[in-house]
Short mmCIF file of C-alpha atoms in Angstrom, two decimals:
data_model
loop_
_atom_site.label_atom_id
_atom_site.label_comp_id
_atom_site.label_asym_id
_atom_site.label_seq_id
_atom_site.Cartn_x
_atom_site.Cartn_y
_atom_site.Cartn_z
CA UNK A 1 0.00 0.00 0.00
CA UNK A 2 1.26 3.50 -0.61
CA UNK A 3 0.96 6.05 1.28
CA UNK A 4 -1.05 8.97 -0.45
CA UNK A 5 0.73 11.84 -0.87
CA UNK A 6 0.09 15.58 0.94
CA UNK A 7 -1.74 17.25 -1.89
CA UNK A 8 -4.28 14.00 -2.44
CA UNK A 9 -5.53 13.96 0.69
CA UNK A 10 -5.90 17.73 1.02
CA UNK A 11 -7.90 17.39 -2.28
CA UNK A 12 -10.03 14.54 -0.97
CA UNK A 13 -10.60 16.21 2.24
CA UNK A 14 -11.91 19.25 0.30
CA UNK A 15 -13.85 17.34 -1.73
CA UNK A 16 -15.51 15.46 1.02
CA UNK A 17 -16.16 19.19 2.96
CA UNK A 18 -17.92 20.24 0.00
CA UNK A 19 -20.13 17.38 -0.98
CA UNK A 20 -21.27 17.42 2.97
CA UNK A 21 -21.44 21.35 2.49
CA UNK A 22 -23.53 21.27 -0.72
CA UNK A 23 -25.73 18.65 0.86
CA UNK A 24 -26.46 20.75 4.09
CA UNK A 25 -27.16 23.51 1.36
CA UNK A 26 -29.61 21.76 -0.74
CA UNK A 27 -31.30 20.38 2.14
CA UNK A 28 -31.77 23.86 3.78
CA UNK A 29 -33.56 24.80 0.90
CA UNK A 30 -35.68 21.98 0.47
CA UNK A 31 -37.07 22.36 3.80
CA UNK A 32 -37.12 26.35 3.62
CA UNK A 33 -40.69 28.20 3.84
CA UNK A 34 -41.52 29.73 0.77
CA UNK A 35 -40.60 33.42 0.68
CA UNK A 36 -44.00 35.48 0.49
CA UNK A 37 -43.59 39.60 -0.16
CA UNK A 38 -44.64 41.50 2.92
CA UNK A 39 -48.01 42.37 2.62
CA UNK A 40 -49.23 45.08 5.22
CA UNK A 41 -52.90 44.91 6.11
CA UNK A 42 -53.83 47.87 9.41
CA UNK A 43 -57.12 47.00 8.83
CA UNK A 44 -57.17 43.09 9.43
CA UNK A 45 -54.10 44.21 12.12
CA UNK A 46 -56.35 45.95 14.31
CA UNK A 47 -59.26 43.53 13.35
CA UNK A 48 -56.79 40.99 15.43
CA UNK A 49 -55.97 42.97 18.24
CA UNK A 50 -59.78 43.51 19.17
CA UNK A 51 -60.57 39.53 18.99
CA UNK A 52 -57.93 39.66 21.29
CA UNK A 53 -59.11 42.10 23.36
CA UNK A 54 -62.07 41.23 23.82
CA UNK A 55 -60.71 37.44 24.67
CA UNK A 56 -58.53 39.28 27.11
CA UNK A 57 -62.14 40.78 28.63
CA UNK A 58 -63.49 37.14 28.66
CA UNK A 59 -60.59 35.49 30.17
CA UNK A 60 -60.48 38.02 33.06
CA UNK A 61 -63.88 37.29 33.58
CA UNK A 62 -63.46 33.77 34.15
CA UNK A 63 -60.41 34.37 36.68
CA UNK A 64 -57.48 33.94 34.39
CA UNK A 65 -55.26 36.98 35.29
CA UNK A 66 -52.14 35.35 33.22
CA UNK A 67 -53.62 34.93 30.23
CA UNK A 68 -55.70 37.51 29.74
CA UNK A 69 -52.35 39.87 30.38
CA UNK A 70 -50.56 37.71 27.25
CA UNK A 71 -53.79 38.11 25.13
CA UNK A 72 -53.35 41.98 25.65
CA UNK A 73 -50.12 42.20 25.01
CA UNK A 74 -50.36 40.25 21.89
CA UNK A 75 -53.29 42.94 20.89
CA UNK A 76 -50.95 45.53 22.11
CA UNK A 77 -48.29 44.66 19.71
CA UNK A 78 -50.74 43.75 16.80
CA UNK A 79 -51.78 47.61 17.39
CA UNK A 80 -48.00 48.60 17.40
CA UNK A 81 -47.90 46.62 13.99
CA UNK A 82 -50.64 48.11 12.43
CA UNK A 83 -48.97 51.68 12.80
CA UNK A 84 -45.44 50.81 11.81
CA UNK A 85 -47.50 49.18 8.42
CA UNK A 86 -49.32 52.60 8.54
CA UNK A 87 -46.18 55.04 9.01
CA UNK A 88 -44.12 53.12 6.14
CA UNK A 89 -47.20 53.13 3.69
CA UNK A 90 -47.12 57.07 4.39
CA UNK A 91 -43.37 57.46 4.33
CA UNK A 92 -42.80 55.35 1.55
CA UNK A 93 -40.05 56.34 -1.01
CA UNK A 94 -40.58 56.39 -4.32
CA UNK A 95 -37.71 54.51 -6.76
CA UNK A 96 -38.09 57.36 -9.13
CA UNK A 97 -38.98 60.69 -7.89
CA UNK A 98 -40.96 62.77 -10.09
#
């Protein structure tokens, strides 16, 4: 048996790193969500945040302090979410002023 020589196994190392490499690639893709464009709806936002609130309403009525706090915040930032979509839809740029 010979013995392989420095630059063979640095090639077949390689070669292995990038075959594993490419693999871990193609499988992160494969199992990737789709990419969907941002789409901002305020109205179906705020929509949200009352179901929420008034979940919150019911679940404080039936004792349940905790999550009736979570619902709220969830509306809370659903409301927050609404205005940034609202704020960027009013300061949007234009690609070509004019």
């Amino acid at each position: 048996m010979t013995n392989a020589t420095p630059l063979r196994r640095t090639l077949t190392a390689l070669a292995a790193t990038m075959l594993l490499a490419g693999g871990l690639l193609l499988g992160q893709t494969a199992t990737a969500p789709t990419a969907q464009a941002a789409v901002c709806k305020p109205a179906e936002l705020r929509q949200d945040a009352a179901e929420l609130r008034a979940k919150a309403g019911k679940l404080d009525r039936l004792g349940e302090k905790a999550a009736a706090r979570k619902a709220r915040d969830q509306a809370a930032a659903l409301e927050r979410k609404a205005k940034a979509c609202e704020d960027a839809d009013d300061h949007a740029t234009k690609p070509f002023p004019g």
